[in-house]
Amino acid sequence: MRFAHLTAPEIRALDRDRTLVVAPIAACEQHSDHLPVITDTVLVGAVADGLEAARPDRVLLLPVQWLGASEHHLPFGGTLTATLPTYEQMLIEIVSPLLRDGFSRVLLLNGHGGNIDPLHVALRRLDAAYPKAVLTGAAYWELAAEPLAALCEGPRTSMGHACEIETSMMMHLRPELVRADRIRDDPSPGFVPGGLFHAVDFGRRTERGAVGYPSRADAEKGRRMLEAIVPAVVAAADAVLEVPLGAS
């Protein structure tokens, strides 16, 4: 069920308690020299499409929100962003009308690392307003961390930025948008010991705006990565659908 393709009466007729509202959120930002700025939106959109196809009678899929919290990418240009407070409020306002309309289950499906912090805060604020609802969110790579790590061949086996994972998936999904001749590895140097969060923008963190090893990317690997991600996201959605209402 795609929200944008339904009529208002069809949406009104849905079972509020048995339907999971899925809101894919992404970004439009620099992705080094070889990937288009719409990369995050393309990738989370493909994952969300796979989820909706697997659970067409239980998932109400909202349009992908392409604007993200991307201020840390501004030094490289090619980036559109909301400020963190604005983005946090935007997430709340995207799903609030459906919660007010009686829908009880929400999954914010994230496709951009900079969205993680405001996503968590937005869900905490929504929980205070809708304590009987099941309010959840995660980045797709968090839900599929183990299978993605097993498919990576470079030194980094977790999601970076314009990395082996993102580049492989874009080679599979939108090869015409990948500038293969411009691919260069751009491993992020360590600034502080592991376990510490270091707030540093991409201009100081990287040479070309990437984190990881896109030179290890290929389209076949991207296909296998997408095929590994979708079942992990479907399993998470199924779990959200099983949480007793009022018990979250």
CSV table of C-alpha atoms in Angstrom, one decimal:
chain,number,residue,atom,x,y,z
A,1,MET,CA,0.0,0.0,0.0
A,2,ARG,CA,1.5,3.3,-1.2
A,3,PHE,CA,0.1,6.3,0.6
A,4,ALA,CA,0.6,8.5,-2.4
A,5,HIS,CA,-1.3,6.1,-4.7
A,6,LEU,CA,-4.4,5.7,-2.5
A,7,THR,CA,-7.5,7.9,-2.2
A,8,ALA,CA,-8.5,9.5,1.0
A,9,PRO,CA,-11.5,7.1,1.4
A,10,GLU,CA,-9.2,4.1,0.8
A,11,ILE,CA,-6.8,5.3,3.5
A,12,ARG,CA,-9.7,6.0,5.9
A,13,ALA,CA,-10.8,2.4,5.4
A,14,LEU,CA,-7.4,0.8,6.6
A,15,ASP,CA,-7.2,-1.0,9.9
A,16,ARG,CA,-5.4,1.4,12.1
A,17,ASP,CA,-4.1,-1.2,14.5
A,18,ARG,CA,-2.9,-3.7,11.9
A,19,THR,CA,-1.2,-1.3,9.6
A,20,LEU,CA,2.5,-0.2,9.9
A,21,VAL,CA,3.2,3.3,8.6
A,22,VAL,CA,6.7,3.3,7.1
A,23,ALA,CA,8.3,6.7,6.5
A,24,PRO,CA,11.5,6.4,4.5
A,25,ILE,CA,13.9,9.3,5.3
A,26,ALA,CA,17.1,10.2,3.4
A,27,ALA,CA,19.2,13.1,2.3
A,28,CYS,CA,20.4,15.1,-0.8
A,29,GLU,CA,24.1,15.7,-0.2
A,30,GLN,CA,27.6,15.3,-1.5
A,31,HIS,CA,28.7,11.7,-2.1
A,32,SER,CA,32.4,12.2,-3.0
A,33,ASP,CA,33.4,12.5,-6.6
A,34,HIS,CA,31.7,9.4,-8.0
A,35,LEU,CA,28.1,9.2,-6.6
A,36,PRO,CA,25.2,11.5,-7.2
A,37,VAL,CA,23.8,13.7,-4.4
A,38,ILE,CA,20.5,11.8,-4.4
A,39,THR,CA,22.3,8.5,-3.4
A,40,ASP,CA,20.7,8.1,0.1
A,41,THR,CA,17.2,8.7,-1.3
A,42,VAL,CA,17.7,6.2,-4.1
A,43,LEU,CA,19.0,3.5,-1.7
A,44,VAL,CA,16.5,3.8,1.1
A,45,GLY,CA,13.7,4.1,-1.5
A,46,ALA,CA,14.8,0.7,-3.0
A,47,VAL,CA,14.8,-0.9,0.5
A,48,ALA,CA,11.4,0.6,1.3
A,49,ASP,CA,10.0,-0.7,-2.0
A,50,GLY,CA,11.2,-4.2,-1.1
A,51,LEU,CA,9.5,-4.0,2.2
A,52,GLU,CA,6.2,-2.8,0.8
A,53,ALA,CA,6.4,-5.6,-1.9
A,54,ALA,CA,6.9,-8.2,0.8
A,55,ARG,CA,4.1,-6.9,3.1
A,56,PRO,CA,1.6,-5.1,0.7
A,57,ASP,CA,-1.4,-5.7,3.0
A,58,ARG,CA,0.3,-4.5,6.2
A,59,VAL,CA,2.7,-1.7,5.3
A,60,LEU,CA,1.5,1.8,4.4
A,61,LEU,CA,4.5,3.3,2.6
A,62,LEU,CA,4.9,7.1,2.6
A,63,PRO,CA,6.9,8.9,-0.1
A,64,VAL,CA,10.6,9.1,0.6
A,65,GLN,CA,11.6,12.3,2.4
A,66,TRP,CA,14.7,13.5,0.5
A,67,LEU,CA,15.7,16.4,2.7
A,68,GLY,CA,17.9,15.4,5.6
A,69,ALA,CA,20.1,16.7,8.4
A,70,SER,CA,23.3,17.2,6.4
A,71,GLU,CA,25.1,20.3,7.7
A,72,HIS,CA,28.3,18.3,8.3
A,73,HIS,CA,28.6,17.8,4.5
A,74,LEU,CA,28.4,21.5,3.6
A,75,PRO,CA,32.2,22.0,3.2
A,76,PHE,CA,32.1,20.0,0.0
A,77,GLY,CA,29.0,21.8,-1.5
A,78,GLY,CA,26.4,19.9,-3.4
A,79,THR,CA,24.4,19.6,-0.3
A,80,LEU,CA,20.9,20.5,0.8
A,81,THR,CA,20.1,20.4,4.5
A,82,ALA,CA,17.7,21.2,7.3
A,83,THR,CA,19.1,22.4,10.7
A,84,LEU,CA,18.9,19.7,13.4
A,85,PRO,CA,16.0,21.4,15.3
A,86,THR,CA,14.0,21.8,12.0
A,87,TYR,CA,14.7,18.3,10.9
A,88,GLU,CA,13.6,16.8,14.3
A,89,GLN,CA,10.4,18.8,14.1
A,90,MET,CA,9.9,17.8,10.5
A,91,LEU,CA,10.0,14.1,11.4
A,92,ILE,CA,7.4,14.7,14.1
A,93,GLU,CA,5.1,16.5,11.7
A,94,ILE,CA,5.4,13.9,8.9
A,95,VAL,CA,3.9,11.2,11.1
A,96,SER,CA,1.7,13.2,13.5
A,97,PRO,CA,-1.3,13.6,11.2
A,98,LEU,CA,-1.4,9.8,10.8
A,99,LEU,CA,-1.1,9.2,14.5
A,100,ARG,CA,-3.9,11.8,15.1
A,101,ASP,CA,-5.9,9.9,12.5
A,102,GLY,CA,-5.6,6.7,14.7
A,103,PHE,CA,-2.7,4.8,13.1
A,104,SER,CA,-0.8,3.1,15.9
A,105,ARG,CA,2.4,1.7,14.4
A,106,VAL,CA,5.3,3.7,12.9
A,107,LEU,CA,8.6,2.8,11.4
A,108,LEU,CA,11.0,5.7,10.4
A,109,LEU,CA,13.2,3.9,7.9
A,110,ASN,CA,16.4,5.9,7.7
A,111,GLY,CA,18.9,6.1,4.9
A,112,HIS,CA,21.3,8.8,6.1
A,113,GLY,CA,23.7,8.8,9.1
A,114,GLY,CA,23.1,12.4,10.0
A,115,ASN,CA,19.4,11.7,10.6
A,116,ILE,CA,20.0,9.2,13.4
A,117,ASP,CA,20.3,11.7,16.3
A,118,PRO,CA,17.2,13.8,15.4
A,119,LEU,CA,15.3,10.6,14.6
A,120,HIS,CA,15.8,9.3,18.1
A,121,VAL,CA,14.8,12.7,19.7
A,122,ALA,CA,11.7,12.9,17.5
A,123,LEU,CA,10.6,9.5,18.5
A,124,ARG,CA,11.0,10.3,22.2
A,125,ARG,CA,8.9,13.5,21.7
A,126,LEU,CA,6.3,11.5,19.8
A,127,ASP,CA,6.2,8.9,22.5
A,128,ALA,CA,5.3,11.6,25.1
A,129,ALA,CA,2.3,12.7,22.9
A,130,TYR,CA,1.2,9.2,21.8
A,131,PRO,CA,2.1,6.8,24.6
A,132,LYS,CA,-0.2,4.0,23.3
A,133,ALA,CA,1.4,3.9,19.8
A,134,VAL,CA,4.4,1.7,18.8
A,135,LEU,CA,7.0,4.3,17.6
A,136,THR,CA,10.2,2.9,16.0
A,137,GLY,CA,13.0,3.8,13.7
A,138,ALA,CA,16.3,2.5,12.4
A,139,ALA,CA,18.8,2.9,9.6
A,140,TYR,CA,18.5,0.0,7.2
A,141,TRP,CA,22.2,-0.8,7.5
A,142,GLU,CA,21.7,-1.2,11.3
A,143,LEU,CA,19.1,-3.8,10.8
A,144,ALA,CA,21.2,-5.7,8.3
A,145,ALA,CA,24.7,-5.1,9.9
A,146,GLU,CA,25.7,-8.8,9.9
A,147,PRO,CA,24.8,-9.8,6.3
A,148,LEU,CA,26.3,-6.6,5.0
A,149,ALA,CA,29.6,-7.1,6.9
A,150,ALA,CA,29.8,-10.6,5.4
A,151,LEU,CA,29.5,-9.2,1.9
A,152,CYS,CA,32.2,-6.5,2.3
A,153,GLU,CA,35.6,-7.2,0.9
A,154,GLY,CA,37.4,-4.0,2.0
A,155,PRO,CA,38.9,-3.2,5.4
A,156,ARG,CA,35.7,-1.4,6.5
A,157,THR,CA,32.7,-3.8,6.9
A,158,SER,CA,30.1,-1.3,8.2
A,159,MET,CA,28.4,1.5,6.4
A,160,GLY,CA,30.6,4.5,5.6
A,161,HIS,CA,29.8,7.2,3.1
A,162,ALA,CA,30.1,6.8,-0.7
A,163,CYS,CA,31.7,3.5,0.4
A,164,GLU,CA,31.8,-0.1,-0.8
A,165,ILE,CA,28.2,-0.6,0.3
A,166,GLU,CA,26.6,2.5,-1.1
A,167,THR,CA,28.7,2.4,-4.3
A,168,SER,CA,27.9,-1.3,-4.9
A,169,MET,CA,24.2,-0.7,-4.4
A,170,MET,CA,24.1,2.3,-6.7
A,171,MET,CA,26.0,0.3,-9.4
A,172,HIS,CA,23.2,-2.2,-9.2
A,173,LEU,CA,20.3,0.2,-9.0
A,174,ARG,CA,21.4,3.3,-11.0
A,175,PRO,CA,24.6,2.4,-12.8
A,176,GLU,CA,24.2,5.4,-15.2
A,177,LEU,CA,24.6,7.8,-12.2
A,178,VAL,CA,27.9,6.3,-11.0
A,179,ARG,CA,31.1,8.1,-12.3
A,180,ALA,CA,33.2,4.9,-12.1
A,181,ASP,CA,36.3,6.6,-13.5
A,182,ARG,CA,36.3,9.0,-10.4
A,183,ILE,CA,36.2,6.3,-7.7
A,184,ARG,CA,38.9,6.7,-5.1
A,185,ASP,CA,39.2,5.2,-1.7
A,186,ASP,CA,38.9,7.8,1.1
A,187,PRO,CA,39.4,6.0,4.4
A,188,SER,CA,38.5,8.3,7.4
A,189,PRO,CA,41.4,8.9,9.7
A,190,GLY,CA,40.9,8.1,13.4
A,191,PHE,CA,40.8,11.3,15.5
A,192,VAL,CA,40.0,9.9,18.9
A,193,PRO,CA,39.9,6.4,20.5
A,194,GLY,CA,37.0,4.1,19.7
A,195,GLY,CA,33.9,4.6,21.9
A,196,LEU,CA,34.1,8.4,21.8
A,197,PHE,CA,31.9,10.5,19.6
A,198,HIS,CA,33.9,13.2,17.8
A,199,ALA,CA,31.8,16.0,16.2
A,200,VAL,CA,33.8,16.8,13.0
A,201,ASP,CA,32.5,17.8,9.6
A,202,PHE,CA,33.4,15.9,6.4
A,203,GLY,CA,35.7,18.7,5.3
A,204,ARG,CA,38.1,18.0,8.2
A,205,ARG,CA,37.4,14.3,8.2
A,206,THR,CA,38.0,13.3,4.6
A,207,GLU,CA,39.9,14.3,1.5
A,208,ARG,CA,37.1,13.8,-1.1
A,209,GLY,CA,34.0,13.5,1.1
A,210,ALA,CA,33.8,9.7,1.3
A,211,VAL,CA,34.4,7.3,4.1
A,212,GLY,CA,35.4,3.8,3.1
A,213,TYR,CA,36.6,1.7,0.1
A,214,PRO,CA,34.5,2.3,-3.0
A,215,SER,CA,37.2,0.7,-5.1
A,216,ARG,CA,35.9,-2.7,-3.8
A,217,ALA,CA,32.4,-2.0,-5.1
A,218,ASP,CA,30.6,-3.8,-8.0
A,219,ALA,CA,27.1,-4.2,-9.2
A,220,GLU,CA,26.7,-7.9,-8.4
A,221,LYS,CA,27.7,-7.2,-4.9
A,222,GLY,CA,25.2,-4.4,-4.7
A,223,ARG,CA,22.4,-6.8,-5.8
A,224,ARG,CA,23.4,-9.3,-3.1
A,225,MET,CA,23.5,-6.5,-0.5
A,226,LEU,CA,20.0,-5.3,-1.4
A,227,GLU,CA,18.8,-8.8,-1.3
A,228,ALA,CA,20.3,-9.2,2.2
A,229,ILE,CA,18.9,-5.9,3.5
A,230,VAL,CA,15.3,-6.3,2.5
A,231,PRO,CA,14.6,-9.5,4.6
A,232,ALA,CA,16.2,-7.9,7.6
A,233,VAL,CA,14.0,-4.9,7.3
A,234,VAL,CA,10.9,-7.1,6.7
A,235,ALA,CA,11.8,-9.0,9.9
A,236,ALA,CA,12.0,-5.8,11.8
A,237,ALA,CA,8.7,-4.6,10.4
A,238,ASP,CA,7.1,-7.9,11.3
A,239,ALA,CA,8.3,-7.5,14.9
A,240,VAL,CA,6.8,-4.0,15.1
A,241,LEU,CA,3.5,-5.4,13.9
A,242,GLU,CA,3.5,-8.0,16.7
A,243,VAL,CA,4.2,-5.5,19.6
A,244,PRO,CA,1.0,-5.3,21.7
A,245,LEU,CA,-0.5,-1.8,21.5
A,246,GLY,CA,-0.1,0.2,24.7
A,247,ALA,CA,2.7,-2.1,25.8
A,248,SER,CA,5.6,-0.5,23.9
